[in-house]
Amino acid sequence: LPKILFYAQHVNGSNPNSNPNTNTMASSDPPEQAYRREPRGASRQRGGYSLQTSNTDPPSSSPSVTSGSSSRINYRFARPEPPQPSAVPRPPHHAGQSHALSSREYYDDVASVATTPSITPPSVLRNGGSNGVANGMSSINNNNHSDGGYNSGSSSFGNREYIADLRNKRLASTRRINSNDHHNYHGISNTDDERSIYSSSSYGSQTTASTFGNKVYQRGMDAMDVMDVFLPNKKRSRFTLAISALVGLVGMMFYMYNPLGGDYITSNGIMPASRSLKDLDEQAAMRSTSTTAGGVSTVVPHGDFLDDFDQRRRRAADLPDGTIFSEPAHTRMCRAIVERLDQYDSGVTKFEQTIFTESEYVCRDPDAPYTAVLNMFAAQLLDSANNEIGLNVDYTHRCARWERYCTGNMTTIQFHLPDPLSTTSHAFEPECVDAPTLRTICEGCLASDDPTDPDCVLFPQGYLDTDTNTCNLGCYFSQVLPWIRNNLRTVATHWLNTVESRALTFWLRNAAEFSHREKDDMEVSVVSLSCSNDDCDMSMTECVCEFEPLPNWVYAMHVPRSSTNVAIVVSPTCSKFGEGCTLHAQELFHFFKQLYPRADITENVITSTSSWYMRMITADHLVCPPGVGCLLPSIARDAYTYAYEVTSPTVGTWLTCTPQDYLNRLTIPSHPPVFVEGDCRHLRARMGQWSPAGADMSSSLQYSNPVDGYLGCADTNFLATPEDPYRPPTTFKWDETVWATCPVEVMTKANFCAQMDRLDLKRILFVGDHTTMSQAVSLASILNANADISLDPAVVPNFSKTIPCPNHPNFDITYIRNDRLEEPGTAPSPGTPNCGPNNDHYCYPWSSDYSNYANKQLLIVNTGYHWGDDWEGYIANFQNFVGRIDEISAANAARALDILMFRTSIPGHKECDLHDTVYGHYREYCPRIVNGAFWHWWGELPPYNDYAIRIINEWNLLNTVKSGANIELLDPWYMTVLRPDGHLSGSDAGPSCNMSPQECMLYSLPGPVDWWNHLLLMQLKDIEIHVDSNNPLQAWRI
């Protein structure tokens, strides 16, 4: 198509601004145009094409149809052969330095090549050898057997000339030019036949012109000449474009529907059908001659080796002689080890070094990273074991040599593992694999049904005693485990420093509230969906993918509310073969959109196993259904990993058998998961809506005694009518739309007293600002104990009330005002604040009152409203609060029995005086989010909540040496942001309750704040279930 469009613009007279007798660029040509008009007789090579112009007819070796004036410029395109390195001086190359050529530098490299180069055979470019690339450069697979190495040698990745050669080689046409001339090559033979396939002997000579320049083989060139004859100049371009589009459409339809097209390629074998990789596919066998000796398949392709690159997914042979390794390295190593062990037993003690490298099928396997990585570490285990004996059989995977075209696009995790694999994290233990054991492992592996299975090396005796259903991991895999973890962590560190550092800011594109946050403030959760087995290959048409999805409530428990990003990653094999896998991912996407309304939710089928593994390893939280896809990333992670495992009738994988130091921060719940009633506190009030309560429930939502002061002003001034007997904000109830089994029930004094008694709680201590005070007043009012609570700003706001319970012990409700959870050392007084950056907030002491209380108590705290946009100050303050709790608990062991709760902060609502009803969903609230000093920095409250939740999770799940009790979360945030009605300046307040300035954060009582306490009662019921002696607390259910 580019050639056709080029001709449409430049053949005789087609460009009205062109002059065939001038060498200036037409005004319509872009300045970076790669094709330029040249004087007659000139020859120029640019952009990978050779352009020759002449005022005479082309020679017989390159026939052409001419028409019109004899002075017409004739263009001939010839794809260049792999050129010799440019003679243009280059800057010196340093070890480890890579060069990324720009498009302009690349064109300059092409243009600088001599017109008549000495052609290097492509087989030599691929495989090296004595006739290798000029200037003594080695190719990717340049091997030297004189060093005693199998598939060893140095590469020239960093050499700039070599990269240019490879890129030009990529441009070289590899299809057979003359269909009547079947050229075959064997190994690295440098024959004239092979040379004639790729090039002519004289690139610029007219007497021996390259067949690439022959117009017979340049599709579309004759058509241009025909159009030159039959079509007017003005219509030629449009006709050419239409014909090109039609031809392309017909070609795509032919490929899609022709049985010899794409379906044929898919069904007849691109890759071997199984993971064993013992034999090449049948299609390749039909097109090649194969011999097998010692487990090494020597394949002699017919025609150019690059012809069927897309089908065989290969670019070069494993050895210079054309040898292709169809088995992983550990299988080939075992043969060499057994042979040398025989010599060792006969008295030979010195062996020549033999280096084994990994098979391309292992390095480039995009569908089974688990098996491929284990193949590599099985070979590394054999390397360490045999070298302890002195057999001198070494292993280095060298997977990077299979990188396609040196583009840096290494998509499998195998490419990124250090080479050689690092074993410094755990020294090899010789007593684990001595010479007899090594022989037993290798001989057993070679004699097994599948010698290519890495389990025959890593688990020679299995990892499970089937008689007792107990683990028997053995020292072999225990030796390899730290190696796997260390190498994967190394790759993850490099990935975070490159790709992720540039991508994190993009992940926040949909979270407007987090626009100010740095990448360190992000919390990324990943849900990985893959097949339970590792047997499927994308080249297959059918495969059994065992996919076991998890119920939605499991993800809601493990993915924290503070997540800024939730990524659903799906393996290609699961997407193609897993029954319900794609549908489950799509359902999760929409489910997470509702469950995490402020987070950025993504759902992708990850074709790159390196990206898949890195996302799992570097995520803050990882949740995986049963399967091998998450096994290796799970052991490489630090925390917050939930890998579900089938344990009945037997364990499904070796993960449950790993040593305890791997399980300290790895949770392996059993599958299928079992819902416990107390789990509701992780789900309740997160997905639901407000609905009319009805007359009976609305009646129960009213107070027996109205609240004095500004909090009760709206209720006091309300005039009931038969149509509206209750103030509108008190006539709504919260309905759970997803988890109906986890409702928020309306509390009564009787059931609240009973719950306090069951938990043996003698006091509820509220510590916080005015919003916390409104919750404390609300609870006292529901329990009919709101008398004599003064809201006069001239009076100390702290209060304590005793709640009489007829059938249960009494308990106290205490409130201490402390706007920032600080204790600056001085006590405030009404009108005399004592804390904050401008000393304008009130922080009454609370810690000594909490610490010295004699009985078990419930502490409910909140902070966030009085921190403005001081993000760093809030972080330091909340950390100090948690540390203070730990100090108090260490000094008084009774405090470890308390129940601690942090209530999330609720932002206000813009223009609350205009709202008289509820929002139906979060999308209705989201456009009205405001931030800034004028709005009291309400937009900062959700990020503050997120950070507090993150610290609470770390405190509960990761802190194994803490003295204090776990901190529970009381989160009425979602249910309250849907309530723009009922504020102190709301439409129901009336003119006599006018607040100046407008108050759109605090609510009138009764109202939405009452539901914070209804939610509190339900949380206490869930806590009781978990502390019941018959149902011990599980760490991951905290």
Coordinates of C-alpha atoms in Angstrom, one line a residue, residues 292-492:
T292 CA 17.3 -37.3 16.9
A293 CA 20.4 -38.2 18.8
G294 CA 20.8 -38.0 22.5
G295 CA 17.6 -36.1 23.0
V296 CA 18.7 -33.3 20.6
S297 CA 16.6 -32.8 17.5
T298 CA 18.5 -31.6 14.5
V299 CA 16.1 -30.1 12.1
V300 CA 17.0 -29.2 8.6
P301 CA 14.4 -26.8 7.3
H302 CA 13.4 -26.7 3.6
G303 CA 13.7 -23.3 2.2
D304 CA 14.5 -20.2 4.2
F305 CA 14.5 -20.7 8.0
L306 CA 12.6 -17.4 8.4
D307 CA 9.8 -18.4 6.0
D308 CA 7.7 -20.0 8.6
F309 CA 8.7 -17.8 11.5
D310 CA 5.2 -16.9 12.5
Q311 CA 4.1 -20.5 12.4
R312 CA 7.0 -22.0 14.3
R313 CA 7.6 -19.0 16.5
R314 CA 11.4 -19.2 15.9
R315 CA 14.0 -16.9 14.7
A316 CA 17.2 -18.9 14.9
A317 CA 18.5 -22.4 15.7
D318 CA 19.9 -23.2 19.1
L319 CA 23.3 -24.2 17.7
P320 CA 25.2 -22.9 14.6
D321 CA 24.7 -26.2 12.8
G322 CA 20.9 -25.8 12.8
T323 CA 20.3 -27.9 16.0
I324 CA 17.0 -27.2 17.7
F325 CA 16.5 -28.2 21.3
S326 CA 13.1 -29.6 21.7
E327 CA 13.6 -30.5 25.4
P328 CA 14.2 -28.2 28.4
A329 CA 17.7 -27.9 29.7
H330 CA 17.3 -30.0 32.8
T331 CA 16.4 -33.1 30.7
R332 CA 19.5 -32.7 28.5
M333 CA 21.6 -32.0 31.6
C334 CA 20.4 -35.2 33.2
R335 CA 21.7 -37.2 30.3
A336 CA 25.1 -35.6 30.5
I337 CA 25.1 -36.0 34.3
V338 CA 24.3 -39.7 34.2
E339 CA 27.1 -40.2 31.6
R340 CA 29.6 -38.4 33.7
L341 CA 28.5 -40.1 36.9
D342 CA 29.4 -43.4 35.2
Q343 CA 32.8 -42.0 34.4
Y344 CA 33.1 -40.6 37.9
D345 CA 32.4 -44.1 39.4
S346 CA 35.0 -45.5 37.1
G347 CA 37.7 -43.1 38.5
V348 CA 37.5 -40.1 36.3
T349 CA 37.7 -36.9 38.4
K350 CA 38.3 -34.1 36.0
F351 CA 35.8 -33.2 33.4
E352 CA 35.7 -30.6 30.6
Q353 CA 33.2 -27.8 31.2
T354 CA 29.9 -28.3 29.4
I355 CA 27.4 -25.4 29.3
F356 CA 23.7 -26.0 28.7
T357 CA 21.3 -23.2 27.8
E358 CA 17.6 -23.2 27.8
S359 CA 15.4 -24.3 25.0
E360 CA 13.6 -21.6 23.0
Y361 CA 10.3 -23.3 23.7
V362 CA 10.9 -22.8 27.4
C363 CA 12.2 -19.2 27.1
R364 CA 9.4 -18.0 24.9
D365 CA 6.5 -20.0 26.2
P366 CA 3.8 -17.4 26.8
D367 CA 1.1 -19.7 28.1
A368 CA 2.7 -21.7 30.9
P369 CA 5.0 -19.4 32.9
Y370 CA 4.7 -21.6 36.0
T371 CA 6.1 -24.7 34.2
A372 CA 8.7 -22.7 32.3
V373 CA 10.1 -21.1 35.4
L374 CA 10.2 -24.4 37.3
N375 CA 12.0 -25.9 34.3
M376 CA 14.7 -23.2 34.6
F377 CA 15.2 -23.7 38.4
A378 CA 15.2 -27.4 38.0
A379 CA 18.2 -27.0 35.7
Q380 CA 19.8 -24.6 38.2
L381 CA 19.4 -27.2 41.0
L382 CA 21.2 -29.8 38.8
D383 CA 23.9 -27.2 38.1
S384 CA 24.6 -26.6 41.8
A385 CA 24.3 -30.3 42.7
N386 CA 26.7 -31.7 40.0
N387 CA 29.3 -29.0 40.5
E388 CA 29.5 -29.9 44.1
I389 CA 30.7 -33.3 42.9
G390 CA 32.9 -31.8 40.2
L391 CA 31.1 -33.0 37.1
N392 CA 31.4 -29.5 35.5
V393 CA 28.0 -29.4 33.9
D394 CA 26.9 -25.8 34.0
Y395 CA 23.6 -24.0 33.2
T396 CA 22.8 -20.5 32.1
H397 CA 19.5 -19.9 30.5
R398 CA 20.4 -17.2 28.0
C399 CA 16.7 -16.6 27.3
A400 CA 17.4 -13.0 26.2
R401 CA 18.9 -14.2 23.0
W402 CA 15.4 -15.2 21.8
E403 CA 14.2 -11.6 22.1
R404 CA 12.5 -10.8 18.8
Y405 CA 14.5 -8.5 16.6
C406 CA 16.3 -6.9 19.5
T407 CA 13.4 -4.6 20.1
G408 CA 13.4 -5.0 23.9
N409 CA 9.9 -6.4 23.7
M410 CA 10.5 -9.4 26.1
T411 CA 7.1 -10.4 27.1
T412 CA 7.6 -13.6 29.1
I413 CA 8.8 -13.7 32.6
Q414 CA 11.6 -16.1 31.6
F415 CA 13.3 -13.3 29.6
H416 CA 13.6 -11.1 32.6
L417 CA 15.1 -13.6 35.1
P418 CA 18.7 -12.9 36.0
D419 CA 21.2 -14.8 33.8
P420 CA 22.7 -16.8 35.4
L421 CA 20.0 -17.3 38.0
S422 CA 21.0 -15.9 41.4
T423 CA 21.6 -18.5 44.2
T424 CA 23.1 -16.2 46.7
S425 CA 19.9 -16.0 48.9
H426 CA 20.4 -19.5 50.1
A427 CA 23.6 -21.5 49.9
F428 CA 23.4 -24.9 48.3
E429 CA 23.3 -27.7 50.8
P430 CA 25.5 -30.6 49.5
E431 CA 24.0 -33.1 51.9
C432 CA 20.6 -32.7 50.2
V433 CA 21.7 -33.9 46.8
D434 CA 24.8 -36.0 46.9
A435 CA 26.1 -38.2 44.0
P436 CA 23.8 -41.2 44.6
T437 CA 20.8 -38.9 45.1
L438 CA 21.7 -37.0 41.9
R439 CA 21.9 -40.2 39.9
T440 CA 18.5 -41.4 41.3
I441 CA 16.9 -38.1 40.4
C442 CA 18.2 -38.0 36.9
E443 CA 17.7 -41.6 36.1
G444 CA 14.2 -41.5 37.4
C445 CA 13.5 -38.4 35.5
L446 CA 14.8 -39.9 32.2
A447 CA 12.8 -43.1 32.8
S448 CA 9.6 -41.3 33.6
D449 CA 6.6 -40.9 31.3
D450 CA 7.5 -37.2 30.8
P451 CA 11.2 -36.4 31.3
T452 CA 10.5 -32.8 30.5
D453 CA 8.4 -32.3 33.6
P454 CA 10.3 -30.2 36.2
D455 CA 8.5 -32.1 39.0
C456 CA 10.7 -35.1 38.4
V457 CA 13.7 -33.0 39.5
L458 CA 12.0 -30.8 42.1
F459 CA 9.6 -33.4 43.6
P460 CA 11.2 -36.7 42.8
Q461 CA 9.2 -38.3 45.7
G462 CA 6.2 -36.0 45.4
Y463 CA 5.2 -33.4 47.9
L464 CA 2.3 -35.2 49.6
D465 CA 2.1 -38.4 51.5
T466 CA -1.1 -39.7 50.1
D467 CA -1.6 -42.3 52.9
T468 CA -1.6 -39.6 55.7
N469 CA -2.4 -36.6 53.5
T470 CA 0.6 -34.8 55.0
C471 CA 3.2 -32.7 53.3
N472 CA 6.6 -34.1 52.3
L473 CA 8.2 -31.3 50.4
G474 CA 11.7 -32.6 50.7
C475 CA 15.0 -30.7 50.7
Y476 CA 15.1 -30.4 46.9
F477 CA 12.3 -27.9 46.4
S478 CA 13.1 -26.3 49.8
Q479 CA 16.5 -25.6 48.4
V480 CA 15.0 -23.9 45.3
L481 CA 12.2 -21.9 47.0
P482 CA 14.5 -19.1 48.2
W483 CA 16.1 -18.9 44.8
I484 CA 12.8 -18.4 43.1
R485 CA 11.7 -15.8 45.6
N486 CA 14.9 -13.8 45.3
N487 CA 15.1 -13.9 41.5
L488 CA 11.4 -12.8 41.1
R489 CA 11.9 -10.0 43.6
T490 CA 14.9 -8.8 41.7
V491 CA 12.9 -8.7 38.5
A492 CA 10.0 -6.9 40.4

